[in-house]
């Protein structure tokens, strides 16, 4: 196993909100699956951007448009969360 420092990671709710918004294409769709409000998702995503010091969302009008950094992070988070879900299903 690869060691890592939990304290250096962004809060899990922010990562979860960003992954859902990126995958589903909007804060509203993410809010529905996470059972929160769209402003709550937007707040988590903005907090993640502040934590990382990088823009992840270029535009959020009708459909979410990610920056290059946002697209890379979304793909990594999706793979990570999918891997966790598969491991939990097998457990």
Short mmCIF file of N, CA, C and O in Angstrom, two decimals:
data_model
loop_
_atom_site.label_atom_id
_atom_site.label_comp_id
_atom_site.label_asym_id
_atom_site.label_seq_id
_atom_site.Cartn_x
_atom_site.Cartn_y
_atom_site.Cartn_z
N UNK A 1 0.84 -1.19 0.00
CA UNK A 1 0.00 0.00 0.00
C UNK A 1 0.88 1.25 0.00
O UNK A 1 1.90 1.28 0.66
N UNK A 2 0.41 2.24 -0.70
CA UNK A 2 1.13 3.50 -0.80
C UNK A 2 0.71 4.40 0.37
O UNK A 2 -0.48 4.65 0.56
N UNK A 3 1.67 4.87 1.16
CA UNK A 3 1.31 5.76 2.28
C UNK A 3 0.95 7.16 1.78
O UNK A 3 1.47 7.61 0.76
N UNK A 4 0.05 7.80 2.48
CA UNK A 4 -0.30 9.18 2.18
C UNK A 4 -0.77 9.85 3.45
O UNK A 4 -1.11 9.19 4.42
N UNK A 5 -0.76 11.16 3.42
CA UNK A 5 -1.14 11.95 4.59
C UNK A 5 -2.57 12.46 4.40
O UNK A 5 -2.83 13.31 3.55
N UNK A 6 -3.50 11.92 5.19
CA UNK A 6 -4.90 12.35 5.10
C UNK A 6 -5.04 13.84 5.28
O UNK A 6 -5.93 14.45 4.69
N UNK A 7 -4.19 14.44 6.10
CA UNK A 7 -4.31 15.88 6.38
C UNK A 7 -4.02 16.74 5.16
O UNK A 7 -4.44 17.89 5.10
N UNK A 8 -3.31 16.20 4.19
CA UNK A 8 -2.99 16.99 3.00
C UNK A 8 -4.08 16.90 1.93
O UNK A 8 -4.06 17.66 0.96
N UNK A 9 -5.01 15.97 2.10
CA UNK A 9 -6.09 15.81 1.12
C UNK A 9 -7.21 16.81 1.37
O UNK A 9 -7.49 17.17 2.52
N UNK A 10 -7.88 17.24 0.30
CA UNK A 10 -9.06 18.09 0.47
C UNK A 10 -10.16 17.30 1.18
O UNK A 10 -10.14 16.07 1.19
N UNK A 11 -11.13 17.99 1.74
CA UNK A 11 -12.24 17.30 2.40
C UNK A 11 -12.99 16.38 1.43
O UNK A 11 -13.24 16.74 0.28
N UNK A 12 -13.33 15.19 1.90
CA UNK A 12 -14.03 14.20 1.08
C UNK A 12 -15.34 14.72 0.50
O UNK A 12 -15.64 14.47 -0.68
N UNK A 13 -16.16 15.48 1.25
CA UNK A 13 -17.40 15.99 0.65
C UNK A 13 -17.15 16.88 -0.57
O UNK A 13 -17.92 16.85 -1.53
N UNK A 14 -16.06 17.64 -0.56
CA UNK A 14 -15.74 18.49 -1.71
C UNK A 14 -15.34 17.63 -2.91
O UNK A 14 -15.75 17.91 -4.05
N UNK A 15 -14.55 16.60 -2.66
CA UNK A 15 -14.15 15.70 -3.76
C UNK A 15 -15.36 14.98 -4.33
O UNK A 15 -15.51 14.85 -5.55
N UNK A 16 -16.23 14.53 -3.45
CA UNK A 16 -17.44 13.82 -3.88
C UNK A 16 -18.36 14.73 -4.69
O UNK A 16 -18.90 14.33 -5.73
N UNK A 17 -18.55 15.95 -4.23
CA UNK A 17 -19.41 16.90 -4.95
C UNK A 17 -18.83 17.23 -6.32
O UNK A 17 -19.57 17.27 -7.32
N UNK A 18 -17.52 17.45 -6.38
CA UNK A 18 -16.91 17.76 -7.67
C UNK A 18 -17.02 16.58 -8.64
O UNK A 18 -17.38 16.75 -9.80
N UNK A 19 -16.74 15.37 -8.16
CA UNK A 19 -16.82 14.20 -9.04
C UNK A 19 -18.22 14.03 -9.58
O UNK A 19 -18.40 13.80 -10.78
N UNK A 20 -19.22 14.17 -8.73
CA UNK A 20 -20.61 14.01 -9.18
C UNK A 20 -20.99 15.10 -10.19
O UNK A 20 -21.62 14.81 -11.21
N UNK A 21 -20.63 16.33 -9.91
CA UNK A 21 -20.96 17.43 -10.82
C UNK A 21 -20.27 17.24 -12.17
O UNK A 21 -20.88 17.44 -13.23
N UNK A 22 -19.01 16.83 -12.14
CA UNK A 22 -18.28 16.63 -13.39
C UNK A 22 -18.88 15.47 -14.19
O UNK A 22 -19.06 15.58 -15.40
N UNK A 23 -19.19 14.38 -13.52
CA UNK A 23 -19.74 13.20 -14.19
C UNK A 23 -21.13 13.46 -14.75
O UNK A 23 -21.46 13.03 -15.85
N UNK A 24 -21.95 14.18 -13.99
CA UNK A 24 -23.35 14.40 -14.39
C UNK A 24 -23.55 15.67 -15.20
O UNK A 24 -24.60 15.87 -15.79
N UNK A 25 -22.57 16.55 -15.20
CA UNK A 25 -22.61 17.73 -16.06
C UNK A 25 -23.25 18.97 -15.49
O UNK A 25 -23.36 19.97 -16.17
N UNK A 26 -23.68 18.92 -14.22
CA UNK A 26 -24.26 20.13 -13.63
C UNK A 26 -24.30 20.01 -12.11
O UNK A 26 -24.29 18.91 -11.55
N UNK A 27 -24.35 21.17 -11.47
CA UNK A 27 -24.49 21.21 -10.03
C UNK A 27 -25.86 20.68 -9.62
O UNK A 27 -26.00 20.00 -8.60
N UNK A 28 -26.87 20.96 -10.42
CA UNK A 28 -28.23 20.51 -10.10
C UNK A 28 -28.34 18.98 -10.13
O UNK A 28 -28.93 18.38 -9.23
N UNK A 29 -27.79 18.36 -11.15
CA UNK A 29 -27.84 16.90 -11.24
C UNK A 29 -27.05 16.27 -10.10
O UNK A 29 -27.49 15.28 -9.51
N UNK A 30 -25.90 16.83 -9.79
CA UNK A 30 -25.10 16.32 -8.67
C UNK A 30 -25.86 16.47 -7.36
O UNK A 30 -25.86 15.56 -6.53
N UNK A 31 -26.53 17.60 -7.19
CA UNK A 31 -27.30 17.84 -5.97
C UNK A 31 -28.39 16.79 -5.79
O UNK A 31 -28.61 16.30 -4.68
N UNK A 32 -29.04 16.41 -6.89
CA UNK A 32 -30.10 15.40 -6.80
C UNK A 32 -29.55 14.06 -6.32
O UNK A 32 -30.14 13.42 -5.46
N UNK A 33 -28.41 13.61 -6.85
CA UNK A 33 -27.89 12.31 -6.45
C UNK A 33 -27.24 12.36 -5.06
O UNK A 33 -27.18 11.33 -4.38
N UNK A 34 -26.76 13.52 -4.66
CA UNK A 34 -26.13 13.65 -3.34
C UNK A 34 -27.13 14.06 -2.26
O UNK A 34 -26.77 14.16 -1.10
N UNK A 35 -28.35 14.35 -2.67
CA UNK A 35 -29.42 14.76 -1.75
C UNK A 35 -29.07 16.04 -0.98
O UNK A 35 -29.24 16.12 0.24
N UNK A 36 -28.56 17.02 -1.74
CA UNK A 36 -28.27 18.35 -1.20
C UNK A 36 -28.78 19.38 -2.20
O UNK A 36 -29.34 19.02 -3.23
N UNK A 37 -28.58 20.65 -1.93
CA UNK A 37 -29.02 21.69 -2.86
C UNK A 37 -27.92 21.99 -3.88
O UNK A 37 -26.73 21.79 -3.59
N UNK A 38 -28.30 22.51 -5.05
CA UNK A 38 -27.28 22.92 -6.02
C UNK A 38 -26.29 23.95 -5.46
O UNK A 38 -25.08 23.82 -5.71
N UNK A 39 -26.73 24.95 -4.67
CA UNK A 39 -25.74 25.86 -4.10
C UNK A 39 -24.75 25.16 -3.16
O UNK A 39 -23.58 25.55 -3.08
N UNK A 40 -25.20 24.10 -2.48
CA UNK A 40 -24.29 23.35 -1.62
C UNK A 40 -23.20 22.67 -2.44
O UNK A 40 -22.02 22.66 -2.05
N UNK A 41 -23.57 22.11 -3.59
CA UNK A 41 -22.58 21.49 -4.48
C UNK A 41 -21.62 22.55 -4.99
O UNK A 41 -20.40 22.37 -4.97
N UNK A 42 -22.15 23.67 -5.45
CA UNK A 42 -21.31 24.74 -5.96
C UNK A 42 -20.34 25.22 -4.88
O UNK A 42 -19.16 25.47 -5.15
N UNK A 43 -20.82 25.34 -3.65
CA UNK A 43 -19.97 25.77 -2.54
C UNK A 43 -18.83 24.78 -2.32
O UNK A 43 -17.67 25.18 -2.13
N UNK A 44 -19.13 23.49 -2.35
CA UNK A 44 -18.09 22.47 -2.16
C UNK A 44 -17.06 22.51 -3.28
O UNK A 44 -15.86 22.38 -3.04
N UNK A 45 -17.52 22.71 -4.51
CA UNK A 45 -16.60 22.76 -5.65
C UNK A 45 -15.71 24.00 -5.54
O UNK A 45 -14.49 23.92 -5.76
N UNK A 46 -16.28 25.13 -5.17
CA UNK A 46 -15.46 26.35 -5.00
C UNK A 46 -14.46 26.18 -3.86
O UNK A 46 -13.32 26.63 -3.96
N UNK A 47 -14.87 25.51 -2.79
CA UNK A 47 -13.95 25.25 -1.68
C UNK A 47 -12.81 24.35 -2.14
O UNK A 47 -11.65 24.56 -1.75
N UNK A 48 -13.10 23.37 -2.98
CA UNK A 48 -12.07 22.50 -3.51
C UNK A 48 -11.10 23.30 -4.38
O UNK A 48 -9.87 23.12 -4.29
N UNK A 49 -11.64 24.19 -5.21
CA UNK A 49 -10.78 25.04 -6.04
C UNK A 49 -9.86 25.88 -5.16
O UNK A 49 -8.66 26.02 -5.46
N UNK A 50 -10.40 26.44 -4.09
CA UNK A 50 -9.57 27.25 -3.18
C UNK A 50 -8.49 26.39 -2.52
O UNK A 50 -7.34 26.80 -2.42
N UNK A 51 -8.87 25.21 -2.09
CA UNK A 51 -7.92 24.31 -1.43
C UNK A 51 -6.76 23.96 -2.36
O UNK A 51 -5.61 23.94 -1.95
N UNK A 52 -7.09 23.67 -3.62
CA UNK A 52 -6.09 23.26 -4.60
C UNK A 52 -5.37 24.45 -5.23
O UNK A 52 -4.29 24.28 -5.81
N UNK A 53 -5.99 25.62 -5.18
CA UNK A 53 -5.40 26.80 -5.81
C UNK A 53 -5.47 26.77 -7.32
O UNK A 53 -4.59 27.31 -8.00
N UNK A 54 -6.50 26.13 -7.85
CA UNK A 54 -6.64 26.00 -9.31
C UNK A 54 -8.12 26.00 -9.67
O UNK A 54 -8.96 25.53 -8.90
N UNK A 55 -8.43 26.55 -10.83
CA UNK A 55 -9.81 26.51 -11.32
C UNK A 55 -10.09 25.14 -11.89
O UNK A 55 -9.32 24.61 -12.67
N UNK A 56 -11.21 24.56 -11.51
CA UNK A 56 -11.63 23.26 -12.01
C UNK A 56 -12.80 23.38 -12.98
O UNK A 56 -12.94 22.57 -13.88
N UNK A 57 -13.62 24.41 -12.76
CA UNK A 57 -14.81 24.64 -13.58
C UNK A 57 -14.63 25.93 -14.35
O UNK A 57 -14.40 26.99 -13.75
N UNK A 58 -14.72 25.85 -15.67
CA UNK A 58 -14.58 27.03 -16.51
C UNK A 58 -15.91 27.77 -16.62
O UNK A 58 -15.94 28.99 -16.69
N UNK A 59 -16.99 27.01 -16.64
CA UNK A 59 -18.32 27.60 -16.80
C UNK A 59 -19.35 26.64 -16.24
O UNK A 59 -19.21 25.43 -16.35
N UNK A 60 -20.38 27.19 -15.64
CA UNK A 60 -21.41 26.34 -15.03
C UNK A 60 -22.81 26.79 -15.42
O UNK A 60 -23.76 26.49 -14.72
N UNK A 61 -22.94 27.48 -16.54
CA UNK A 61 -24.25 28.01 -16.93
C UNK A 61 -25.27 26.89 -17.14
O UNK A 61 -25.92 26.46 -16.21
N UNK A 62 -25.43 26.41 -18.35
CA UNK A 62 -26.38 25.34 -18.62
C UNK A 62 -25.76 23.97 -18.40
O UNK A 62 -26.38 23.09 -17.84
N UNK A 63 -24.57 23.81 -18.86
CA UNK A 63 -23.84 22.54 -18.71
C UNK A 63 -22.45 22.86 -18.19
O UNK A 63 -21.79 23.78 -18.67
N UNK A 64 -22.00 22.10 -17.22
CA UNK A 64 -20.70 22.31 -16.61
C UNK A 64 -19.60 22.12 -17.65
O UNK A 64 -19.61 21.14 -18.40
N UNK A 65 -18.69 23.07 -17.71
CA UNK A 65 -17.52 22.93 -18.59
C UNK A 65 -16.30 22.98 -17.69
O UNK A 65 -16.09 23.94 -16.96
N UNK A 66 -15.51 21.91 -17.74
CA UNK A 66 -14.34 21.79 -16.89
C UNK A 66 -13.11 22.38 -17.55
O UNK A 66 -12.99 22.37 -18.78
N UNK A 67 -12.19 22.85 -16.73
CA UNK A 67 -10.87 23.23 -17.23
C UNK A 67 -10.11 21.93 -17.51
O UNK A 67 -10.56 20.83 -17.15
N UNK A 68 -8.93 22.03 -18.10
CA UNK A 68 -8.12 20.84 -18.32
C UNK A 68 -7.77 20.17 -16.99
O UNK A 68 -7.84 18.94 -16.86
N UNK A 69 -7.43 20.99 -15.99
CA UNK A 69 -7.11 20.45 -14.66
C UNK A 69 -8.34 19.77 -14.05
O UNK A 69 -8.24 18.72 -13.43
N UNK A 70 -9.51 20.38 -14.25
CA UNK A 70 -10.75 19.81 -13.74
C UNK A 70 -11.06 18.47 -14.39
O UNK A 70 -11.48 17.53 -13.72
N UNK A 71 -10.84 18.37 -15.69
CA UNK A 71 -11.11 17.11 -16.41
C UNK A 71 -10.18 16.01 -15.92
O UNK A 71 -10.61 14.87 -15.72
N UNK A 72 -8.90 16.34 -15.69
CA UNK A 72 -7.95 15.34 -15.19
C UNK A 72 -8.33 14.88 -13.79
O UNK A 72 -8.32 13.69 -13.48
N UNK A 73 -8.67 15.84 -12.93
CA UNK A 73 -9.05 15.48 -11.57
C UNK A 73 -10.34 14.67 -11.56
O UNK A 73 -10.46 13.69 -10.83
N UNK A 74 -11.31 15.05 -12.38
CA UNK A 74 -12.58 14.32 -12.44
C UNK A 74 -12.35 12.88 -12.85
O UNK A 74 -12.94 11.96 -12.26
N UNK A 75 -11.50 12.65 -13.83
CA UNK A 75 -11.22 11.27 -14.28
C UNK A 75 -10.55 10.47 -13.17
O UNK A 75 -10.90 9.30 -12.94
N UNK A 76 -9.61 11.08 -12.47
CA UNK A 76 -8.91 10.38 -11.38
C UNK A 76 -9.86 10.06 -10.23
O UNK A 76 -9.84 8.96 -9.68
N UNK A 77 -10.71 11.02 -9.88
CA UNK A 77 -11.66 10.79 -8.79
C UNK A 77 -12.66 9.72 -9.17
O UNK A 77 -13.01 8.86 -8.35
N UNK A 78 -13.15 9.75 -10.40
CA UNK A 78 -14.10 8.74 -10.85
C UNK A 78 -13.48 7.35 -10.77
O UNK A 78 -14.11 6.41 -10.29
N UNK A 79 -12.25 7.23 -11.22
CA UNK A 79 -11.57 5.93 -11.16
C UNK A 79 -11.38 5.49 -9.71
O UNK A 79 -11.60 4.32 -9.37
N UNK A 80 -10.99 6.42 -8.86
CA UNK A 80 -10.78 6.09 -7.45
C UNK A 80 -12.06 5.68 -6.75
O UNK A 80 -12.10 4.66 -6.05
N UNK A 81 -13.12 6.47 -6.92
CA UNK A 81 -14.39 6.15 -6.28
C UNK A 81 -14.98 4.86 -6.85
O UNK A 81 -15.56 4.05 -6.12
N UNK A 82 -14.83 4.64 -8.15
CA UNK A 82 -15.31 3.40 -8.76
C UNK A 82 -14.57 2.20 -8.19
O UNK A 82 -15.17 1.16 -7.90
N UNK A 83 -13.26 2.35 -8.03
CA UNK A 83 -12.46 1.27 -7.44
C UNK A 83 -12.88 0.97 -6.03
O UNK A 83 -12.96 -0.21 -5.62
N UNK A 84 -13.17 2.00 -5.25
CA UNK A 84 -13.64 1.79 -3.88
C UNK A 84 -14.98 1.07 -3.88
O UNK A 84 -15.20 0.15 -3.08
N UNK A 85 -15.89 1.50 -4.76
CA UNK A 85 -17.21 0.87 -4.82
C UNK A 85 -17.09 -0.62 -5.18
O UNK A 85 -17.77 -1.47 -4.58
N UNK A 86 -16.22 -0.93 -6.13
CA UNK A 86 -16.03 -2.34 -6.52
C UNK A 86 -15.46 -3.15 -5.35
O UNK A 86 -15.88 -4.27 -5.09
N UNK A 87 -14.46 -2.60 -4.66
CA UNK A 87 -13.85 -3.29 -3.52
C UNK A 87 -14.89 -3.52 -2.41
O UNK A 87 -14.92 -4.59 -1.79
N UNK A 88 -15.72 -2.52 -2.18
CA UNK A 88 -16.75 -2.66 -1.14
C UNK A 88 -17.79 -3.70 -1.53
O UNK A 88 -18.28 -4.45 -0.68
N UNK A 89 -18.13 -3.77 -2.82
CA UNK A 89 -19.08 -4.79 -3.28
C UNK A 89 -18.51 -6.20 -3.08
O UNK A 89 -19.25 -7.13 -2.75
N UNK A 90 -17.20 -6.35 -3.29
CA UNK A 90 -16.57 -7.66 -3.12
C UNK A 90 -16.40 -8.03 -1.65
O UNK A 90 -16.27 -9.21 -1.33
N UNK A 91 -16.36 -7.04 -0.79
CA UNK A 91 -16.05 -7.30 0.64
C UNK A 91 -17.17 -7.98 1.35
O UNK A 91 -18.19 -8.17 1.34
#
